Amino acid sequence: MFNKSYPLRKKSVLFVVLLTAGVIHAQAQQQQQVKGATQNESGEFLSGVSVQAVHTASGKSYATSSSEKGLFSFTGLPEGGPYQFIFSYVGFQPDTLSGYTIHTGKTLALSVKLQAATTALEEVVIGYGRVSRKDVTSSITTVKAEDMNVGVFTSPAQMLQGKVPGLTISTNSNPNATPSVSLRGASTLRSGEAMEPYYVIDGVPGASLALVAPDDIASIDVLRDASATAIYGSKAANGVIIVTTKRGKAGQSTISYNGYLAIDNVAKRYQMMNGDQYRDFVSNNGFSMEPTDDLGADTDWQREVERTGISNNHNVSILGGTEKTQYSVSLNTIKNNGVIKGTDMGRQIGRGFLQTKALDDKLTASFNINTSITKQNDVLALDQGLSVYDAMYYYLPVSPVRNEDGSWFEKPDRSQYANPVSLIEENTNFTKTKMIQAHAKIGYKILPELTYNLDLSMQNRQFNNSQYYTSRSMAARNENGRSIRAAVEDERKVMEMNLSYDKTFGGKHKVGALAGYSWEENNNNDGFQLTTSDYYDDGLSYYNPGMANTVNMLGFGPYYLSTLRMISVYGRLNYAYDSKYIFQATVRRDGSSAFGVNNRWATFPSVSAAWRISEENFLKSTGIFDDLKIRAGYGVSGNSLGFDAFTAQRVYGATTSFFDYVNGDGLITPIRTLAALRNANPDLKWETTSMINIGVDFGFLRNRLTGSVEVYRKNTSDLIYDYPVSQFKYIYPLLTANVGEIENRGVELNLDAKVIDSRNTQWKTGVVLSHNTNKVVSIANQEFTRDYIELSDLGGAGQTSIFQQRLTPGAPIGQFYTWEWAGYNEEGVSVFYVRDEKTGELTGETTDTPQRKDQTITGSPQPKLTLGWNNSVAYKNISLTGMFQGVFGHKIMNATRARHSNVVGNAGQKNVLASALESEQMTDVNAHYLSDRYLEDGDFLRLAYLTLAYNIPVKNLPIKNLRVYATMNNVFVLSKYKGLDPEVGLGGLTPGIDNRQTYPRTRTVMFGLNFNL
């Protein structure tokens, strides 16, 4: 019996064993195999951190995220390994823990402290590569995204104002204006991009800033001295600005939104006379006014053309990736409505980036495509009074906007007099610009320390301008409507290839080398223009020029295809010993078709070195410095920007003259004449800028106080300018030649301090101070002789061909050269000091009819000091940031005030300033004469922006980093300047001029929202 029951018993025992094993296995599946915590550098727990467990042998991955208390765990992971744990969190650097094995019954405990993403920027972009901040030997400033200015910005350059020593940026509130940017002083006599720094975006040299939305920028590196910029050779004389955009990272998958709504209002207006004041002004001072002017109105013309500007911006981006592949996509749209009716700008930007690795991670390939569409509406800003910005002040307040029949109130017979509202309504100026850029890059590691890189980029720009002046337009009187259509295309192709080598020997000798080749072709200004007039009606505007009866044979526009090519070879060598002694040398040789056949090649070398004294034992033992580095560098760079293919060539072209050609049948045909338009100069060569820079970087108190001091001298020789020549020798009266020299010297200081750095409260402050002295050394040589070059003919009655600025050896660019006001004579007329024509000395006499010989040096528009003072205060989830901007020690010619102070000339004809009743003599026929009387101090201190932000704690929702903020721009400005705003253009050859074309400065209030998903 026992023997019969044994098999059954055996099966029962087996069943129990299997059941128990199943239970144990199920419990094991629920047991925490991995647990851990995620923290920041201060030890605070981080919630929502993405944690990825990757089984490296099979490639399988498992994901979770940290809880509200910063804790995470894994269950159900296959046993064995090795495992890699990848931690990622927005705003922090990804971190990876590797080489772990999962064992049954054992719990793996992990802990990670994520570092803020800002520490990633300890690497500095130096051009064709990166280098550790501690190994930098040149003058380079890095501005992180979170430290950039906040505002309604249409150009990334505006985000740097007050942030970088030596970088001077002047902006205004016109949505269609571009900021004036100069670095360490003007160093050329040419305008436009020749005065600007060179822009590099994500490694693409010469890329357009219109392709980058401010929200997409991760950091901007400004290369300030020639030892840093020489690697870009012939385009780097004015410095280099390198923009790095946000890219996806391994272990990251984030959807981000940034948006704002902004409200703009005019911050300051000119106080012109109102209707009653003007009537009293005329009647009380013996002036007269045409009866047809005074229709009993009291019109405030400034308010008639102004409005509240409403702007908005939206930016959506998707960033993410794995260890092998990263991606980013973004879409930005902005609409900026100006405070002057008829001025607005809308732009859409789309960007896409994809990067992946192959061939055992030896090959890295990336591709990005960037597009933008910009639409702009603008108003007339011509001379001869045909400017909204002029007419809004001079038009009589006693006149209405419209007549009783609805037509515009106009005075066609009055010189330089146009209704400002009709200038807006009866004239259209619309521009659409389309841009597309494609960039592909391949990097292949031939050896672990040797990489081959190939970059290919293409940029295409299509510019279309459409203008229409109606039959009622004062700008096209008696033309029955005028239409102007222009279409222009620019194309740019670049190929870069280089070999880079980086290796550390013996743990102390760090060697880096770069050798490269560059090819570039620009096909610019390929377009045409059509100007037509005499339409049957205005209904079609500019859309159907075929309806016009007249084609302007001189209105085809200055559009001629210009093809420029450049070939370059370059190299760089870096060496650092034990992070103490650092050396860098670069050389670039450029060849350009823009220059004369005898001078198409030039070489641009540089060398720099640094000594990190803080790494020496004798200084370490003192405990005074956390960082102390002395740098010195010398380099040569060039300026090939702003040229076309014809600069050095002999050019023949059509003139404005026609002659009557009579054929054999007696038929007369008007034929356009051809003539020489430019001389050839086979010896034309590069402008060359050499710079020596000495700098000291320092850090105290565990680097809570850091900064740098720079001293530099920059000399630019072989300046390019047009000089008059004899037509006995040349076919055209001007020759583009290399003549002259400019010098800039300066001192720069940058200080950053963490005043308070506790768990709940932080206060960071930073000061940027810059002093630059600009001097024109010479503008002549043995062949071309000139004592000075006159600039800034600002016009005005009785002042024909009287210039207000001069380029003179020994003086700065923009030197004011004006009459000196001496008060009033017995008749109450302004008089001016007389100077001897030969000696230029004062004669002791005064005159009410000053001549050109009576002008003298009266001031400089070049600032002696520029200031940026940045502050950021945070308490828990609330932060307050702001920036003070200041410019000191310069003059501004307030020609606008002079124009509207002409009490005698304007009486009964145009409006004048209300203050003129007290400041002017009613008998002064010279009240508007431009002299040192209207040369005002341009000093100002502005609270440029103030932002209050709150990071909203979010629980049980997929939203992360939810942030709301309010910003005010142009909070206040302290200045004695009597114009609308003291921030006038400081770049170009005619800085410091305020002459009747000033867009009103605004005060902006913004409300913004940011969050991640």
GROMACS .gro file of N, CA and C in nm, residues 20 136 172 182 203 258 309 325 441 481 577 591 617 771 859 902:
model
   48
   20THR      N    1   0.608   2.692  -0.461
   20THR     CA    2   0.692   2.781  -0.376
   20THR      C    3   0.792   2.859  -0.460
  136VAL      N    4   4.254   7.875  -2.226
  136VAL     CA    5   4.238   7.986  -2.319
  136VAL      C    6   4.354   8.084  -2.304
  172ASN      N    7   1.758  10.096  -3.150
  172ASN     CA    8   1.642  10.182  -3.133
  172ASN      C    9   1.517  10.097  -3.139
  182SER      N   10   2.982   9.739  -3.286
  182SER     CA   11   3.126   9.757  -3.308
  182SER      C   12   3.202   9.699  -3.190
  203GLY      N   13   2.918   7.675  -3.637
  203GLY     CA   14   3.030   7.634  -3.721
  203GLY      C   15   3.022   7.682  -3.864
  258ASN      N   16   0.838   7.863  -2.531
  258ASN     CA   17   0.870   7.995  -2.479
  258ASN      C   18   0.785   8.096  -2.555
  309GLY      N   19   0.207   9.966  -2.960
  309GLY     CA   20   0.258   9.853  -3.036
  309GLY      C   21   0.240   9.723  -2.959
  325THR      N   22   2.241   5.896  -3.136
  325THR     CA   23   2.170   5.990  -3.222
  325THR      C   24   2.107   6.100  -3.138
  441LYS      N   25   2.772   6.802  -4.200
  441LYS     CA   26   2.905   6.786  -4.143
  441LYS      C   27   2.932   6.638  -4.119
  481GLY      N   28   0.043  10.806  -5.959
  481GLY     CA   29   0.081  10.677  -5.901
  481GLY      C   30   0.217  10.631  -5.952
  577TYR      N   31   5.128   7.268  -2.080
  577TYR     CA   32   5.205   7.182  -1.990
  577TYR      C   33   5.147   7.193  -1.849
  591GLY      N   34   4.307   8.390  -5.018
  591GLY     CA   35   4.310   8.446  -5.152
  591GLY      C   36   4.168   8.485  -5.192
  617ASN      N   37   5.311   7.623  -0.696
  617ASN     CA   38   5.307   7.591  -0.553
  617ASN      C   39   5.327   7.714  -0.465
  771HIS      N   40   3.696  10.116  -2.192
  771HIS     CA   41   3.745  10.247  -2.235
  771HIS      C   42   3.824  10.228  -2.364
  859GLY      N   43   3.424  11.878  -3.042
  859GLY     CA   44   3.389  11.764  -2.958
  859GLY      C   45   3.401  11.633  -3.033
  902ASN      N   46   1.396  12.688  -3.519
  902ASN     CA   47   1.407  12.794  -3.619
  902ASN      C   48   1.284  12.886  -3.609
   0.00000   0.00000   0.00000
